[in-house]
XYZ file of C-alpha atoms in Angstrom:
776
model
C -4.036 27.465 61.606
C -2.291 30.670 60.974
C 0.130 31.066 63.713
C 3.695 30.292 62.680
C 5.197 26.628 63.697
C 7.246 26.705 66.539
C 9.777 24.377 64.735
C 11.496 24.738 61.493
C 11.164 22.138 58.610
C 14.272 20.525 59.602
C 13.501 20.175 63.132
C 10.068 18.339 61.972
C 11.860 16.143 59.375
C 14.424 15.069 62.152
C 11.419 13.334 63.916
C 10.631 11.489 60.733
C 7.467 13.612 60.106
C 6.567 14.752 56.605
C 5.294 18.244 55.844
C 1.699 16.949 55.098
C 1.843 14.886 58.223
C 2.572 18.045 60.413
C -0.100 19.951 58.887
C -2.450 16.764 59.920
C -1.216 16.731 63.337
C -1.868 20.575 63.628
C -5.242 19.842 62.240
C -6.113 17.212 64.886
C -4.971 19.206 67.904
C -6.214 22.192 66.490
C -3.244 23.783 67.564
C 0.750 23.307 67.062
C 2.427 20.412 69.131
C 5.095 21.381 71.479
C 8.358 19.331 71.687
C 7.096 16.483 73.507
C 4.156 15.986 71.444
C 5.931 16.526 68.081
C 8.451 13.606 69.382
C 5.429 11.176 70.254
C 3.811 11.521 66.737
C 6.970 11.199 65.432
C 7.728 7.586 66.607
C 4.018 6.719 66.613
C 3.644 7.795 63.019
C 6.816 5.912 61.789
C 6.475 3.127 59.686
C 7.837 0.926 62.463
C 5.010 1.386 64.808
C 1.826 2.152 62.273
C 2.588 0.364 59.334
C 1.267 3.380 57.382
C 2.623 1.804 54.141
C 1.875 -1.847 54.397
C -1.345 -1.873 56.422
C -3.618 -2.069 53.326
C -1.394 -4.915 52.060
C -1.497 -6.704 55.474
C -5.405 -6.825 55.617
C -5.426 -9.486 52.921
C -3.549 -11.988 55.033
C -5.677 -14.699 56.380
C -5.857 -14.529 60.433
C -8.448 -16.682 61.439
C -8.564 -20.631 61.876
C -9.485 -23.605 64.062
C -6.282 -23.112 66.152
C -5.962 -19.319 66.414
C -7.018 -18.053 69.868
C -5.142 -14.602 69.387
C -4.463 -12.970 66.083
C -2.971 -9.847 64.821
C -3.225 -6.702 67.176
C -1.642 -8.030 70.527
C 1.867 -8.440 71.413
C 2.133 -11.917 70.329
C -0.105 -14.515 68.677
C -1.501 -17.551 70.423
C -2.540 -20.786 69.248
C -4.505 -23.674 70.524
C -2.225 -26.998 70.496
C -4.632 -29.445 72.004
C -4.934 -31.041 75.655
C -4.884 -27.226 76.961
C -1.462 -26.325 75.607
C -1.555 -22.557 74.185
C 1.499 -21.560 72.194
C 2.292 -17.805 72.052
C 4.828 -17.003 69.154
C 6.166 -14.009 67.403
C 8.771 -12.592 65.009
C 10.377 -9.146 65.125
C 13.137 -7.544 63.486
C 16.197 -5.195 65.071
C 18.179 -4.487 61.827
C 19.103 -0.739 62.028
C 20.255 -1.136 65.503
C 22.171 -4.193 64.630
C 23.935 -2.351 61.749
C 25.258 0.495 63.987
C 25.857 -1.493 67.353
C 25.698 -5.045 66.354
C 26.085 -6.617 69.989
C 23.555 -4.391 71.779
C 21.202 -4.249 68.799
C 21.052 -8.021 68.461
C 20.743 -8.488 72.208
C 18.042 -6.192 72.823
C 16.291 -7.636 69.605
C 16.152 -11.023 71.876
C 15.042 -9.275 74.899
C 12.366 -7.500 73.041
C 10.456 -10.470 71.364
C 10.627 -12.543 74.854
C 8.892 -9.463 76.308
C 6.376 -9.711 73.554
C 5.679 -13.577 74.814
C 5.642 -13.182 78.456
C 3.511 -10.177 78.229
C 0.843 -12.452 76.915
C 1.301 -14.495 80.287
C 3.355 -17.162 78.616
C 6.492 -18.562 79.815
C 9.128 -18.212 76.923
C 10.405 -21.491 75.995
C 12.514 -21.327 72.836
C 14.159 -18.754 70.368
C 14.913 -18.875 66.819
C 16.912 -16.062 64.553
C 17.017 -15.307 60.989
C 19.809 -13.369 59.599
C 21.345 -11.962 56.709
C 24.735 -10.338 56.095
C 26.957 -9.212 53.519
C 30.089 -11.385 52.056
C 32.209 -12.786 54.623
C 35.422 -11.685 52.624
C 34.515 -8.166 54.042
C 36.072 -7.264 57.362
C 33.110 -5.142 58.025
C 30.765 -7.843 57.454
C 32.794 -10.278 59.510
C 32.653 -7.774 62.442
C 28.684 -7.376 62.178
C 28.386 -11.192 61.825
C 30.398 -11.877 65.199
C 28.812 -9.090 67.062
C 25.449 -9.988 66.068
C 25.974 -13.753 66.898
C 27.336 -12.547 70.239
C 24.698 -10.335 71.011
C 22.281 -12.853 70.440
C 24.057 -15.592 72.774
C 24.630 -13.332 75.264
C 21.195 -12.343 76.050
C 19.485 -15.667 75.181
C 22.127 -17.441 77.413
C 21.807 -15.307 80.053
C 17.991 -15.125 80.405
C 17.873 -18.764 80.327
C 15.701 -19.367 77.386
C 17.161 -21.709 74.369
C 18.346 -20.659 71.148
C 17.018 -23.540 69.185
C 17.398 -22.810 65.144
C 16.840 -20.270 62.357
C 18.822 -19.740 59.395
C 21.841 -17.282 58.020
C 22.286 -16.000 54.615
C 25.145 -14.317 53.097
C 24.823 -11.839 50.087
C 26.468 -8.749 49.057
C 22.984 -7.146 48.890
C 23.056 -6.979 52.689
C 26.653 -5.613 53.124
C 25.518 -1.999 54.294
C 22.200 -3.438 56.115
C 22.283 -6.560 57.928
C 18.905 -8.446 58.821
C 18.542 -9.485 62.285
C 15.038 -11.086 63.101
C 14.116 -12.840 65.892
C 11.338 -15.085 66.904
C 10.299 -16.517 70.166
C 7.946 -19.202 71.571
C 6.042 -19.285 75.014
C 3.573 -21.710 76.582
C 0.469 -20.097 78.364
C 0.642 -20.082 82.205
C -2.409 -17.693 83.117
C -5.840 -18.963 82.822
C -6.756 -15.739 80.736
C -4.628 -14.654 78.112
C -3.387 -11.224 78.931
C -4.577 -8.661 76.706
C -3.240 -4.823 76.172
C -6.406 -2.887 76.351
C -6.780 -0.675 79.425
C -10.178 -1.167 81.102
C -11.819 0.128 84.502
C -12.076 4.353 84.777
C -10.006 5.187 87.917
C -7.981 1.896 87.648
C -4.250 2.519 88.681
C -1.509 2.404 85.929
C 1.618 0.925 87.065
C 5.293 1.253 85.677
C 7.289 -1.639 86.579
C 10.722 -3.317 85.749
C 13.976 -1.399 84.929
C 14.477 2.586 85.138
C 14.122 5.071 82.504
C 17.343 6.610 80.811
C 18.278 8.095 77.589
C 19.274 5.036 75.997
C 17.350 4.163 72.704
C 16.140 7.673 72.040
C 13.553 7.527 69.134
C 14.627 4.141 68.194
C 11.120 3.731 66.066
C 12.162 6.615 64.029
C 15.422 5.378 63.558
C 14.358 2.099 62.599
C 12.137 3.555 59.874
C 14.770 5.642 58.003
C 17.565 4.574 55.776
C 21.176 3.729 56.910
C 24.242 6.162 55.851
C 27.370 6.786 56.963
C 26.532 9.036 59.407
C 24.515 6.569 61.068
C 27.056 5.704 63.649
C 25.983 9.083 65.132
C 22.818 7.297 65.804
C 24.056 5.094 68.583
C 22.275 6.662 71.217
C 19.101 5.139 69.464
C 20.414 1.776 70.137
C 19.049 0.248 73.511
C 21.145 -1.398 76.041
C 19.906 -4.666 77.410
C 20.273 -6.760 80.923
C 19.031 -10.191 80.490
C 19.576 -10.874 84.016
C 16.926 -8.110 85.004
C 14.719 -9.474 82.056
C 14.866 -12.892 83.873
C 13.600 -11.361 87.026
C 10.857 -9.660 85.201
C 9.716 -12.826 83.413
C 9.100 -14.269 86.868
C 7.663 -11.015 88.543
C 5.098 -10.506 85.546
C 3.925 -14.367 85.407
C 3.441 -14.377 89.131
C 1.572 -10.908 89.081
C -0.632 -12.285 86.248
C -1.602 -15.177 88.144
C -2.930 -13.061 91.175
C -5.642 -12.083 88.786
C -4.892 -8.358 89.937
C -3.439 -7.429 86.473
C -6.458 -6.026 84.105
C -3.842 -5.354 81.079
C -0.375 -5.241 80.333
C 2.070 -3.736 77.546
C 5.733 -4.010 77.323
C 7.790 -1.096 76.445
C 9.648 -1.643 73.142
C 9.603 0.666 70.478
C 8.778 4.195 71.285
C 8.958 3.366 74.797
C 6.378 5.290 77.014
C 4.611 6.894 74.231
C 3.651 3.479 72.507
C 2.415 1.648 75.596
C 0.283 4.512 77.058
C -1.142 5.219 73.260
C -1.866 1.595 72.439
C -3.561 0.702 76.011
C -5.630 3.653 75.861
C -6.813 3.269 72.297
C -7.391 -0.293 72.531
C -9.572 -0.107 75.461
C -11.458 3.108 73.931
C -10.323 4.975 77.052
C -7.616 7.455 78.192
C -4.514 7.243 80.399
C -2.982 10.062 82.782
C 0.557 9.317 83.506
C 2.839 11.540 85.862
C 6.450 11.695 84.612
C 7.410 12.796 87.973
C 6.557 9.180 89.230
C 8.477 7.331 86.612
C 12.147 5.957 88.096
C 14.762 7.578 86.190
C 18.448 6.381 85.937
C 19.771 9.850 84.803
C 18.979 13.392 86.160
C 17.803 16.206 84.424
C 15.465 14.479 81.908
C 12.737 16.184 80.228
C 9.229 15.047 78.866
C 10.773 14.395 75.232
C 13.229 12.178 76.574
C 10.954 10.033 79.328
C 8.340 9.500 76.481
C 10.917 8.619 73.558
C 13.274 6.678 75.740
C 13.558 2.800 74.865
C 15.310 1.771 77.915
C 14.772 -2.029 77.870
C 13.227 -4.194 80.598
C 10.270 -1.886 81.450
C 6.674 -2.665 81.160
C 3.331 -0.911 81.843
C 0.082 -2.511 83.826
C -3.345 -1.254 84.748
C -4.216 -2.941 87.792
C -7.279 -3.291 89.625
C -7.949 -0.857 91.992
C -7.081 -1.347 95.589
C -4.874 -4.433 94.513
C -1.754 -1.926 93.313
C 0.277 -2.775 96.497
C -0.144 -6.429 95.984
C 1.388 -6.193 92.480
C 4.120 -3.578 93.899
C 5.192 -6.277 96.694
C 5.771 -8.921 93.900
C 8.070 -6.844 92.061
C 9.931 -5.401 94.926
C 10.520 -9.068 96.019
C 12.529 -9.525 92.392
C 14.167 -6.470 93.142
C 12.504 -4.357 90.411
C 10.844 -0.932 90.295
C 7.226 -0.673 90.882
C 5.012 2.438 90.878
C 1.840 3.560 90.597
C 2.462 6.377 87.783
C -1.261 6.927 86.437
C -4.582 6.280 85.970
C -7.217 5.266 83.403
C -9.629 7.981 82.705
C -12.878 8.383 80.664
C -11.571 11.038 78.275
C -9.759 9.096 75.143
C -6.664 10.903 75.431
C -3.052 10.519 76.535
C -2.394 13.084 79.114
C 1.314 13.641 80.424
C 1.925 15.578 83.417
C 5.570 16.743 84.406
C 6.142 18.989 87.449
C 2.893 19.489 88.114
C 1.757 20.621 84.405
C 0.467 18.980 81.426
C 3.492 18.098 79.158
C 1.393 16.577 76.537
C -1.940 15.736 75.647
C -2.803 13.878 72.615
C -6.071 11.833 71.491
C -4.970 8.140 71.687
C -6.289 6.978 68.545
C -4.282 9.801 66.994
C -1.280 8.081 68.035
C -2.205 4.217 67.763
C -5.332 3.566 65.249
C -6.153 6.595 63.326
C -2.779 7.123 61.888
C -1.746 8.026 58.120
C -2.259 5.511 55.440
C -0.716 5.759 52.306
C -2.573 3.470 49.526
C 0.145 3.609 46.710
C -0.031 2.861 43.156
C 1.301 -0.611 41.937
C 3.403 -0.623 38.757
C 1.335 -2.212 36.022
C 4.394 -3.888 34.407
C 7.401 -5.408 36.385
C 10.565 -3.208 36.484
C 13.078 -3.202 34.268
C 15.739 -4.957 36.411
C 13.359 -7.914 36.771
C 12.628 -8.186 33.003
C 16.265 -8.379 32.194
C 16.843 -11.005 35.003
C 13.790 -13.148 33.313
C 15.465 -12.807 29.864
C 18.599 -15.113 31.120
C 18.657 -18.189 29.392
C 20.055 -21.526 30.851
C 21.821 -22.025 27.392
C 24.506 -19.519 28.608
C 25.686 -21.978 31.262
C 28.545 -24.005 30.748
C 27.894 -27.166 28.616
C 27.502 -30.034 30.947
C 29.306 -33.437 30.325
C 29.261 -36.826 32.469
C 32.770 -35.601 33.416
C 31.512 -32.125 34.472
C 31.845 -28.380 32.840
C 34.318 -26.670 31.362
C 37.489 -26.806 33.951
C 35.621 -28.072 36.742
C 34.621 -31.753 37.548
C 31.336 -32.425 39.325
C 32.951 -33.276 42.509
C 34.737 -29.959 42.265
C 31.401 -28.122 41.548
C 29.671 -30.000 44.769
C 32.590 -29.286 46.870
C 32.421 -25.370 45.825
C 28.669 -25.080 46.709
C 29.277 -26.819 50.138
C 32.124 -24.209 50.767
C 29.335 -21.311 49.963
C 28.776 -19.616 53.653
C 24.973 -19.867 52.905
C 25.023 -23.577 52.211
C 27.785 -24.422 55.028
C 27.508 -25.427 58.408
C 26.463 -22.685 60.792
C 28.094 -24.638 63.696
C 30.154 -21.534 63.991
C 27.174 -19.761 64.808
C 24.968 -22.121 66.912
C 27.903 -23.529 69.155
C 27.756 -20.209 70.849
C 24.316 -20.695 71.703
C 22.834 -22.748 74.774
C 20.167 -24.551 73.059
C 19.578 -27.254 75.910
C 18.643 -24.932 78.689
C 15.309 -25.797 80.243
C 15.662 -29.558 79.013
C 13.109 -29.379 76.451
C 14.947 -29.060 73.343
C 14.455 -32.537 71.259
C 15.976 -31.598 67.867
C 19.255 -29.608 68.291
C 20.424 -26.983 65.708
C 21.743 -28.441 62.531
C 20.411 -31.882 63.006
C 17.151 -31.244 61.158
C 15.222 -29.203 59.055
C 12.955 -27.544 61.979
C 13.639 -27.324 65.600
C 11.673 -29.374 68.061
C 10.884 -28.521 71.624
C 9.091 -30.455 74.052
C 5.762 -28.857 75.416
C 4.654 -29.865 78.927
C 0.955 -28.606 80.239
C 0.608 -27.434 83.616
C -0.993 -30.088 85.915
C -2.881 -27.084 87.248
C -2.894 -23.221 87.416
C -0.467 -22.965 90.204
C 2.055 -25.736 89.667
C 4.896 -26.372 87.073
C 4.651 -29.150 84.541
C 5.512 -32.538 85.302
C 6.922 -35.200 83.676
C 4.358 -37.702 84.344
C 1.672 -35.772 82.185
C 0.530 -37.463 79.137
C 1.284 -34.609 77.149
C 4.792 -34.849 77.645
C 5.298 -36.688 74.351
C 3.893 -33.626 72.381
C 6.133 -31.158 70.866
C 6.354 -28.045 68.752
C 8.445 -27.486 65.874
C 9.636 -24.010 64.670
C 11.359 -22.784 61.534
C 12.298 -19.397 59.840
C 12.488 -19.440 56.338
C 12.855 -17.470 53.236
C 15.305 -17.391 49.921
C 15.737 -13.507 49.375
C 17.121 -13.963 45.911
C 13.804 -15.846 44.794
C 11.962 -12.859 46.133
C 14.257 -10.182 44.277
C 13.693 -12.113 41.005
C 9.702 -12.905 41.372
C 8.416 -11.188 44.576
C 5.098 -13.365 44.264
C 6.629 -16.714 43.582
C 9.409 -16.030 45.845
C 7.065 -15.375 48.798
C 4.895 -18.328 47.981
C 8.050 -20.346 48.038
C 9.094 -19.139 51.512
C 5.749 -20.350 53.052
C 5.968 -23.709 50.992
C 9.491 -24.254 52.014
C 8.479 -23.363 55.859
C 6.070 -25.983 55.576
C 8.096 -28.605 53.989
C 10.600 -28.043 56.726
C 8.155 -28.605 59.513
C 6.955 -31.615 57.501
C 10.533 -33.161 57.631
C 10.597 -33.494 61.236
C 6.991 -34.880 61.385
C 4.983 -31.787 62.441
C 1.514 -30.510 60.904
C 2.114 -26.905 60.314
C -0.729 -24.628 61.975
C 0.235 -21.020 61.837
C 2.646 -18.328 60.845
C 4.197 -15.091 62.157
C 6.013 -13.023 59.262
C 8.885 -10.431 59.418
C 8.642 -8.209 56.122
C 12.042 -6.606 55.592
C 12.038 -4.653 52.487
C 13.573 -1.416 51.163
C 11.356 1.870 50.540
C 7.932 1.459 50.048
C 7.956 5.179 48.711
C 9.908 3.949 45.332
C 7.686 2.434 42.818
C 10.148 -0.866 42.524
C 10.041 -1.325 46.645
C 6.253 -1.286 46.632
C 6.039 -3.744 43.645
C 8.163 -5.804 45.551
C 6.191 -5.239 48.770
C 3.214 -5.693 47.622
C 3.570 -8.739 45.220
C 5.430 -10.570 48.020
C 2.337 -9.737 50.404
C -0.062 -11.276 47.633
C 2.498 -14.399 47.378
C 2.218 -14.950 51.438
C -1.414 -14.481 51.482
C -2.216 -16.982 48.860
C 0.354 -19.526 50.206
C -0.893 -19.274 54.078
C -4.418 -19.945 52.596
C -3.203 -23.068 50.804
C -1.584 -24.441 53.642
C -3.950 -23.601 55.918
C -1.460 -21.725 58.433
C -3.047 -18.493 59.214
C -0.950 -15.242 60.254
C -1.023 -14.724 63.757
C 0.857 -11.475 63.675
C 4.627 -10.349 62.793
C 6.314 -7.115 61.725
C 7.371 -5.028 59.139
C 10.796 -3.326 58.758
C 10.912 -0.835 55.711
C 13.703 1.477 54.638
C 16.252 -1.161 54.438
C 18.439 0.630 52.585
C 22.260 2.021 52.550
C 22.907 5.461 51.397
C 26.259 5.923 49.470
C 28.247 9.193 50.183
C 26.320 11.015 47.290
C 22.982 9.899 48.965
C 21.805 7.025 46.447
C 20.176 4.290 47.970
C 21.007 0.696 47.687
C 18.175 -1.481 48.777
C 18.820 -5.027 50.490
C 16.948 -8.066 48.579
C 13.264 -8.083 49.717
C 13.313 -10.719 52.485
C 9.784 -11.498 53.765
C 10.816 -14.155 56.645
C 8.232 -16.694 57.325
C 8.279 -17.967 61.003
C 5.960 -21.314 61.003
C 5.093 -23.388 64.068
C 3.848 -27.268 63.772
C 2.543 -29.666 66.162
C 4.490 -32.958 66.782
C 2.246 -35.548 68.287
C 4.789 -37.819 69.479
C 8.421 -36.476 69.841
C 9.711 -39.770 69.970
C 8.902 -40.537 66.237
C 10.584 -37.213 65.086
C 13.356 -37.721 62.410
C 16.554 -35.496 61.657
C 18.297 -34.900 58.351
C 21.165 -37.453 58.547
C 21.202 -40.737 56.865
C 20.959 -43.413 59.838
C 21.809 -46.976 58.878
C 23.499 -49.010 56.069
C 21.225 -50.579 54.003
C 18.371 -48.135 54.281
C 16.319 -47.207 50.873
C 16.770 -43.661 49.815
C 13.640 -42.147 48.190
C 12.992 -39.002 46.414
C 9.505 -37.603 47.108
C 8.289 -34.975 44.668
C 9.200 -34.391 41.075
C 11.633 -37.136 39.751
C 15.102 -36.709 38.853
C 14.126 -36.820 35.030
C 11.357 -34.358 35.475
C 11.803 -30.668 33.771
C 9.098 -28.295 34.715
C 8.899 -24.526 35.980
C 8.461 -25.893 39.426
C 12.513 -26.814 38.938
C 14.778 -23.973 38.035
C 18.191 -22.278 38.170
C 16.476 -19.225 38.289
C 18.033 -17.478 41.527
C 20.009 -20.835 42.613
C 23.263 -21.219 44.343
C 24.504 -23.048 41.360
C 23.786 -20.114 38.957
C 25.543 -17.841 41.771
C 28.672 -20.060 42.231
C 29.220 -20.572 38.227
C 28.422 -17.301 36.922
C 28.301 -14.847 39.892
C 24.564 -13.505 38.882
C 20.989 -13.730 40.374
C 18.717 -14.282 37.322
C 16.081 -16.366 35.695
C 13.027 -17.103 37.052
C 12.706 -18.839 40.420
C 10.855 -22.231 40.934
C 7.148 -22.049 40.749
C 5.218 -23.536 43.818
C 2.817 -26.145 42.909
C 0.742 -26.047 46.049
C -1.224 -29.550 45.050
C 2.312 -31.517 44.785
C 3.505 -30.024 48.085
C 0.684 -30.830 50.273
C 0.870 -34.648 49.007
C 4.556 -34.534 49.131
C 4.464 -33.142 52.811
C 1.452 -35.427 54.038
C 3.231 -38.431 52.690
C 6.463 -37.272 54.665
C 4.337 -36.571 57.616
C 2.471 -39.924 57.317
C 5.933 -41.830 56.843
C 7.105 -40.483 59.910
C 4.069 -41.108 62.202
C 4.042 -44.848 60.842
C 7.586 -45.012 61.840
C 8.697 -45.956 58.401
C 10.756 -43.156 57.732
C 14.193 -42.662 59.633
C 15.273 -39.649 57.953
C 14.108 -36.724 55.852
C 15.533 -33.625 54.435
C 14.077 -31.125 52.006
C 15.781 -30.225 48.858
C 16.288 -26.405 48.615
C 19.704 -24.216 48.209
C 21.836 -26.288 46.061
C 19.461 -28.774 44.743
C 19.333 -32.739 44.994
C 23.216 -32.993 44.918
C 23.495 -30.675 48.125
C 20.467 -32.159 49.914
C 22.323 -35.728 49.511
C 25.804 -34.344 50.794
C 24.023 -32.800 53.924
C 22.246 -36.216 54.286
C 25.644 -37.917 54.320
C 27.461 -35.537 56.439
C 24.382 -35.372 59.062
C 24.573 -39.047 59.409
C 28.118 -39.767 59.004
C 27.850 -42.136 56.119
C 27.731 -42.539 52.627
C 25.319 -43.326 49.891
C 25.032 -44.872 46.521
C 22.518 -42.706 44.189
C 21.422 -43.244 40.759
C 19.625 -40.438 38.913
C 18.111 -40.526 35.562
C 19.350 -37.576 33.170
C 20.908 -37.116 30.023
C 24.386 -35.980 30.114
C 23.818 -32.656 28.832
C 21.164 -32.221 31.656
C 23.520 -33.116 34.443
C 23.729 -29.941 35.841
C 19.972 -29.347 35.902
C 19.271 -33.149 37.522
C 22.087 -32.421 40.347
C 21.841 -28.411 40.945
C 18.430 -27.049 40.107
C 16.122 -25.981 42.877
C 12.460 -26.628 43.651
C 10.043 -29.506 42.975
C 8.590 -30.106 46.482
C 11.212 -32.445 47.115
C 12.324 -34.323 50.288
C 14.691 -37.135 50.709
C 13.911 -39.780 52.956
C 15.287 -43.001 54.113
C 13.418 -46.211 54.985
C 14.662 -49.359 56.477
C 14.161 -52.513 53.807
C 11.917 -54.397 56.048
C 9.389 -51.190 55.688
C 10.135 -51.029 51.705
C 7.221 -52.992 50.731
C 4.622 -51.331 52.990
C 6.169 -47.884 52.284
C 6.185 -48.129 48.460
C 2.611 -49.722 48.608
C 1.542 -46.392 50.308
C 3.150 -44.142 48.008
C 1.544 -45.479 44.857
C -1.883 -44.567 45.960
C -0.646 -41.176 48.033
C 2.107 -39.672 45.151
C 1.322 -41.801 42.483
C 4.098 -40.722 39.946
C 5.754 -38.152 42.192
C 8.482 -40.073 43.738
C 11.076 -42.585 43.049
C 13.762 -44.855 44.796
C 16.979 -43.619 43.970
C 19.444 -45.269 46.018
C 21.207 -46.898 49.285
C 22.633 -45.917 52.250
C 26.158 -47.479 52.221
C 30.020 -46.931 52.654
C 31.845 -43.647 53.520
C 31.501 -41.755 50.301
C 28.442 -40.422 48.092
C 28.595 -41.906 44.757
C 26.267 -40.440 42.356
C 25.705 -42.669 39.285
C 24.021 -41.367 35.893
C 23.497 -44.107 33.179
C 26.081 -46.423 34.561
C 28.831 -43.849 34.799
C 29.990 -42.566 37.898
C 29.640 -38.756 37.944
C 30.582 -37.652 41.648
C 32.419 -39.950 44.173
C 33.503 -37.819 47.281
C 34.201 -39.044 50.726
C 31.818 -38.025 53.637
C 35.107 -37.005 55.424
C 36.057 -34.332 52.615
C 32.509 -33.360 52.452
C 32.430 -32.848 56.084
C 35.427 -30.848 56.146
C 34.796 -28.683 53.394
C 31.326 -27.607 54.529
C 31.945 -27.797 58.381
C 35.194 -25.473 58.280
C 33.702 -23.009 55.623
C 32.721 -20.418 58.063
C 35.296 -20.973 60.679
C 37.919 -20.533 58.144
C 36.485 -17.295 56.851
C 36.204 -15.829 60.296
C 39.801 -16.746 61.184
C 41.097 -13.999 58.655
């Protein structure tokens, strides 16, 4: 087109649109876009909405399976739990908003993921979160940490959905760019799963929920850009949430869905009205006409650009059966919510926006939603220099180990130093702010086990609430979020595999069978060769691991450009962090076990590679020990042995099913010694443990990580039956290492006590580590 653009290069760039993308917009429209249309393309062609850099990688994920009812592409995945119970679940990020305004950023992250769940026709039953921050020695980190946790607790507690678990990591890599990932679970309450594709030419389009304001303007584009010192000026791009209004919206939506009058539904999250209209039209192969004059506004003088890009919270868009719109409007008015007919489904596959009687925007629906730019990037043929340098690290550089300790530190001091590390330490400061018991279905409380469990209650029929008498009351769903970002930084392929393996292991430790995954890919810029190398290799690892564990990916989120720009504009990316949210079935919640040792005299077993084993599946690479002793992230992380992982996890689940196992805890960050300490702390009881190791390998035996290891306890009366089972199931990959006894953890090697520390001292160090830092 020869006519000059009405926008300057700076104006186009401010919408997150590249010059070549603007040229493509002009080609598709056969004209220059107006301001509103430019904004629509800006948000819909952002990485946050269209996955233009990651979609070629995501297509390799396994997404189907015997339990998958809804896979990627809808608001949330849905899996079959058996006995007519269907679970909706998903994870989403709210990283950049939380970096700028931590309270509202985190709060609206919870609100957004809950809407993804109930938009499907499911009642939210639980929330988890996966959080990453910089060092707690830094005042800015403490402010962000406090604000994010307050935001999560405020929204979850007020809306009445329990926050039942999650994970928190601290590393300087996240100093300028914290990660806030929220995962939600819900049980289907409607006969039919509610989809988002618009249908029925002439059917009315309803706007329901809250009013529209200028808050959250362009949040999707904001989420697809690097953070800088000027990001504080983007506070208008952070949404403001109202959990009490969302509670009403949950009830109104579920009531409306049960009438059968709702043809399709879409929540207004990223990109607001633009995204909801475009996605509903594109998925249905139809068009949508929307009149902005009908949209309830909370501010005066708003223009189409503002209406279309606003990310005001607690709003939904419905397609209703023609003639039944008043029935739906009455339901929302009963709950004191907005509900208006704002448009209709049209045959032409376009999104046509009206304002003051004129066409304010007119764009092909697929151009905004499906047919978006895709970038097939070239993968580095050799690992980047930072990785090769890290892999050259040699364990010989570690201080020499003896029975008494390492130079300048006893083994007891090393253990306490690791227990004082915020990543390992108790997260009580976090979860005591959350209401984890609301709805009265939480079986395993935060901090009590490797995964959270909630009871699932099937509906007696489609209109009645669940009853305690229903036979499926003993069934539960277990959930966890996992990722060791240091592993992924050092080796994205192996680290991502380990994230999936550890998630499955954590579920197995409470007796749950892993069934499906939702993932949140938090990475730096894919436009940089190293960033894309990390992303591509991590996706390959996730894909392979999910196939090995038969846990298909039902959906998730991609959050790229997690980088902080310094005053000179130089970017510092976060560690690549592909968070795995995994769910599993607990057939009988009465048999679920926690991580704390239970009874004096119980036998302690190590499932997985024995303490004397040395293999690439056990490593100091990326370990907490290496960071604590040498303050570096180096080496190769542990390699995943899928055959060993599956057999160890199956043995643990069978032991729990047979009621042999009384406690189970996986060995992860900090290695065996930390896992043993945490089990002592969890049960407030000591243990006498004997490890097989040479003195110069003591650090490796106690603090190396990996090995598909789980520590379990079994009562003496079940010892013979349990060991007979293990000989057949795990052959040599298990050993009895000790006994639950006394009030101290005593670790003996070659008849010499190398650690003897009271449970009280461990509990104080571990339990007060974060509280002490936050009290500064």
